Amino acid sequence: RDAHRIPPALGLGSDDDDPASESPCASKGDAEEVTSATGGAPRRMGVWNAVVAAVAMAVVLVSGNAVVSIAGYALVGAGLAPVVPILFNAATRVPGVSRAAAIASVSSIGYSGFMIGPPLIGGIAQATTLSGALWVVVGALLLQALGARWLPK
């Protein structure tokens, strides 16, 4: 199997097990181009994107300025935008795990975050303040930056 392929579950490329799933939208060359566009380093990209998002969120929390906050939230979004594609791509390269199962696992963990995050932040906000509770997001982003080191090559 080629490590530089776009997962077929995303509707791009093909699956070795299912020749009928061939899509004219993307090819092995397209996937290699995407990989080379990121410098071939999803680990480094994952670390720096998480750091940018964490720093931007911290600036938002300490700033009292609306314009700075809006710019900070835009940077948080820019830092987090490539996380899902990076994780889907990395999951499909885990040895011994089918690509479909890997993407399903990453999706399940992501949805768990949507279910756990808001009540956790809300509970902390009730005990402290919303600004204080949002520091949990900064901490989670820093954990993400640390965890990016273990992405498969």
mmCIF file of C-alpha atoms in Angstrom:
data_model
loop_
_atom_site.group_PDB
_atom_site.id
_atom_site.type_symbol
_atom_site.label_atom_id
_atom_site.label_comp_id
_atom_site.label_asym_id
_atom_site.label_seq_id
_atom_site.Cartn_x
_atom_site.Cartn_y
_atom_site.Cartn_z
ATOM 1 C CA ARG A 1 0.000 0.000 0.000
ATOM 2 C CA ASP A 2 1.089 3.496 -0.720
ATOM 3 C CA ALA A 3 1.460 5.725 2.345
ATOM 4 C CA HIS A 4 0.743 8.895 0.377
ATOM 5 C CA ARG A 5 -2.828 8.236 -0.675
ATOM 6 C CA ILE A 6 -5.970 10.133 0.063
ATOM 7 C CA PRO A 7 -8.358 8.016 2.154
ATOM 8 C CA PRO A 8 -11.180 6.665 -0.049
ATOM 9 C CA ALA A 9 -13.724 7.392 2.689
ATOM 10 C CA LEU A 10 -13.265 11.058 1.821
ATOM 11 C CA GLY A 11 -14.454 10.318 -1.726
ATOM 12 C CA LEU A 12 -11.065 10.930 -3.283
ATOM 13 C CA GLY A 13 -8.664 8.371 -4.675
ATOM 14 C CA SER A 14 -9.202 4.625 -4.546
ATOM 15 C CA ASP A 15 -9.103 1.668 -2.211
ATOM 16 C CA ASP A 16 -6.866 -1.294 -3.129
ATOM 17 C CA ASP A 17 -9.603 -3.659 -1.978
ATOM 18 C CA ASP A 18 -12.301 -2.066 -4.131
ATOM 19 C CA PRO A 19 -11.260 -1.139 -7.683
ATOM 20 C CA ALA A 20 -14.794 0.128 -8.334
ATOM 21 C CA SER A 21 -14.207 2.971 -5.871
ATOM 22 C CA GLU A 22 -11.750 4.660 -8.250
ATOM 23 C CA SER A 23 -12.534 8.352 -8.439
ATOM 24 C CA PRO A 24 -11.436 10.649 -11.264
ATOM 25 C CA CYS A 25 -11.146 13.465 -8.707
ATOM 26 C CA ALA A 26 -7.768 12.505 -7.319
ATOM 27 C CA SER A 27 -4.870 10.242 -7.960
ATOM 28 C CA LYS A 28 -1.725 9.095 -6.233
ATOM 29 C CA GLY A 29 0.042 12.124 -7.733
ATOM 30 C CA ASP A 30 -2.563 14.463 -6.251
ATOM 31 C CA ALA A 31 -2.105 12.928 -2.816
ATOM 32 C CA GLU A 32 1.676 13.240 -3.079
ATOM 33 C CA GLU A 33 1.232 16.872 -4.096
ATOM 34 C CA VAL A 34 -0.912 17.505 -1.007
ATOM 35 C CA THR A 35 1.700 15.792 1.160
ATOM 36 C CA SER A 36 4.536 17.801 -0.352
ATOM 37 C CA ALA A 37 2.520 21.009 0.084
ATOM 38 C CA THR A 38 2.609 20.429 3.834
ATOM 39 C CA GLY A 39 6.336 19.856 3.649
ATOM 40 C CA GLY A 40 5.675 16.154 4.172
ATOM 41 C CA ALA A 41 5.594 16.867 7.875
ATOM 42 C CA PRO A 42 2.133 16.497 9.432
ATOM 43 C CA ARG A 43 3.768 16.255 12.871
ATOM 44 C CA ARG A 44 5.447 19.623 12.539
ATOM 45 C CA MET A 45 2.306 21.156 11.047
ATOM 46 C CA GLY A 46 0.146 19.704 13.828
ATOM 47 C CA VAL A 47 2.451 21.046 16.527
ATOM 48 C CA TRP A 48 2.690 24.546 15.110
ATOM 49 C CA ASN A 49 -1.017 24.832 14.318
ATOM 50 C CA ALA A 50 -1.886 23.858 17.894
ATOM 51 C CA VAL A 51 0.661 26.318 19.303
ATOM 52 C CA VAL A 52 -0.701 29.133 17.117
ATOM 53 C CA ALA A 53 -4.257 28.340 18.244
ATOM 54 C CA ALA A 54 -3.230 28.140 21.922
ATOM 55 C CA VAL A 55 -1.346 31.438 21.840
ATOM 56 C CA ALA A 56 -4.198 33.136 19.967
ATOM 57 C CA MET A 57 -6.741 31.836 22.487
ATOM 58 C CA ALA A 58 -4.574 33.054 25.382
ATOM 59 C CA VAL A 59 -4.357 36.504 23.758
ATOM 60 C CA VAL A 60 -8.148 36.547 23.391
ATOM 61 C CA LEU A 61 -8.569 35.682 27.073
ATOM 62 C CA VAL A 62 -6.225 38.385 28.361
ATOM 63 C CA SER A 63 -7.256 41.040 25.841
ATOM 64 C CA GLY A 64 -10.099 43.380 26.585
ATOM 65 C CA ASN A 65 -10.172 44.646 23.009
ATOM 66 C CA ALA A 66 -12.892 43.408 20.647
ATOM 67 C CA VAL A 67 -10.774 43.791 17.499
ATOM 68 C CA VAL A 68 -7.898 41.824 19.053
ATOM 69 C CA SER A 69 -10.371 39.164 20.176
ATOM 70 C CA ILE A 70 -11.879 38.794 16.706
ATOM 71 C CA ALA A 71 -8.412 38.502 15.153
ATOM 72 C CA GLY A 72 -7.465 36.009 17.872
ATOM 73 C CA TYR A 73 -10.503 33.840 17.215
ATOM 74 C CA ALA A 74 -9.678 33.926 13.490
ATOM 75 C CA LEU A 75 -6.184 32.626 14.316
ATOM 76 C CA VAL A 76 -7.664 29.927 16.557
ATOM 77 C CA GLY A 77 -9.816 28.819 13.634
ATOM 78 C CA ALA A 78 -6.873 28.911 11.227
ATOM 79 C CA GLY A 79 -4.813 26.866 13.656
ATOM 80 C CA LEU A 80 -7.512 24.241 14.135
ATOM 81 C CA ALA A 81 -8.729 23.988 10.513
ATOM 82 C CA PRO A 82 -6.129 21.448 9.339
ATOM 83 C CA VAL A 83 -6.431 19.201 12.409
ATOM 84 C CA VAL A 84 -9.119 16.861 11.044
ATOM 85 C CA PRO A 85 -7.449 16.249 7.663
ATOM 86 C CA ILE A 86 -4.104 15.651 9.401
ATOM 87 C CA LEU A 87 -5.674 13.183 11.831
ATOM 88 C CA PHE A 88 -7.633 11.353 9.111
ATOM 89 C CA ASN A 89 -4.481 11.052 7.021
ATOM 90 C CA ALA A 90 -2.394 9.865 9.980
ATOM 91 C CA ALA A 91 -5.053 7.374 11.058
ATOM 92 C CA THR A 92 -5.061 5.724 7.643
ATOM 93 C CA ARG A 93 -1.330 5.064 7.978
ATOM 94 C CA VAL A 94 -1.525 3.085 11.229
ATOM 95 C CA PRO A 95 -0.238 -0.413 10.458
ATOM 96 C CA GLY A 96 -2.716 -3.256 10.891
ATOM 97 C CA VAL A 97 -5.818 -1.039 10.939
ATOM 98 C CA SER A 98 -8.126 -0.701 7.944
ATOM 99 C CA ARG A 99 -8.561 2.810 6.653
ATOM 100 C CA ALA A 100 -12.311 2.738 7.250
ATOM 101 C CA ALA A 101 -11.894 1.651 10.873
ATOM 102 C CA ALA A 102 -9.189 4.263 11.434
ATOM 103 C CA ILE A 103 -11.323 7.114 10.116
ATOM 104 C CA ALA A 104 -14.331 5.883 12.106
ATOM 105 C CA SER A 105 -12.218 5.855 15.283
ATOM 106 C CA VAL A 106 -10.948 9.388 14.720
ATOM 107 C CA SER A 107 -14.497 10.582 13.986
ATOM 108 C CA SER A 108 -15.838 8.946 17.156
ATOM 109 C CA ILE A 109 -13.171 10.571 19.300
ATOM 110 C CA GLY A 110 -13.889 13.936 17.665
ATOM 111 C CA TYR A 111 -17.626 13.660 18.331
ATOM 112 C CA SER A 112 -16.867 12.686 21.930
ATOM 113 C CA GLY A 113 -15.058 16.013 22.274
ATOM 114 C CA PHE A 114 -18.155 17.823 21.040
ATOM 115 C CA MET A 115 -20.219 16.024 23.674
ATOM 116 C CA ILE A 116 -17.792 16.426 26.603
ATOM 117 C CA GLY A 117 -16.241 19.849 25.935
ATOM 118 C CA PRO A 118 -19.212 22.212 26.329
ATOM 119 C CA PRO A 119 -20.533 20.702 29.598
ATOM 120 C CA LEU A 120 -16.999 20.620 31.007
ATOM 121 C CA ILE A 121 -16.381 24.264 30.151
ATOM 122 C CA GLY A 122 -19.865 25.211 31.370
ATOM 123 C CA GLY A 123 -19.356 23.452 34.703
ATOM 124 C CA ILE A 124 -16.005 25.160 35.232
ATOM 125 C CA ALA A 125 -17.560 28.499 34.199
ATOM 126 C CA GLN A 126 -20.278 28.111 36.836
ATOM 127 C CA ALA A 127 -17.644 27.507 39.491
ATOM 128 C CA THR A 128 -15.351 30.308 38.265
ATOM 129 C CA THR A 129 -15.894 32.549 35.225
ATOM 130 C CA LEU A 130 -16.284 31.864 31.522
ATOM 131 C CA SER A 131 -12.895 33.432 30.867
ATOM 132 C CA GLY A 132 -11.370 31.171 33.500
ATOM 133 C CA ALA A 133 -13.072 28.113 32.039
ATOM 134 C CA LEU A 134 -11.834 28.867 28.532
ATOM 135 C CA TRP A 135 -8.270 28.366 29.755
ATOM 136 C CA VAL A 136 -9.199 24.668 29.512
ATOM 137 C CA VAL A 137 -9.198 25.192 25.728
ATOM 138 C CA VAL A 138 -5.677 26.637 25.895
ATOM 139 C CA GLY A 139 -4.573 23.610 27.924
ATOM 140 C CA ALA A 140 -6.222 21.206 25.476
ATOM 141 C CA LEU A 141 -4.490 22.922 22.562
ATOM 142 C CA LEU A 142 -1.132 22.597 24.296
ATOM 143 C CA LEU A 143 -1.842 18.892 24.875
ATOM 144 C CA GLN A 144 -2.668 18.634 21.178
ATOM 145 C CA ALA A 145 0.706 20.183 20.339
ATOM 146 C CA LEU A 146 2.449 17.626 22.552
ATOM 147 C CA GLY A 147 0.412 14.759 21.112
ATOM 148 C CA ALA A 148 1.215 15.712 17.510
ATOM 149 C CA ARG A 149 4.714 14.314 18.026
ATOM 150 C CA TRP A 150 3.231 10.795 17.975
ATOM 151 C CA LEU A 151 1.517 11.087 14.595
ATOM 152 C CA PRO A 152 2.663 8.273 12.317
ATOM 153 C CA LYS A 153 5.063 9.248 9.552
#
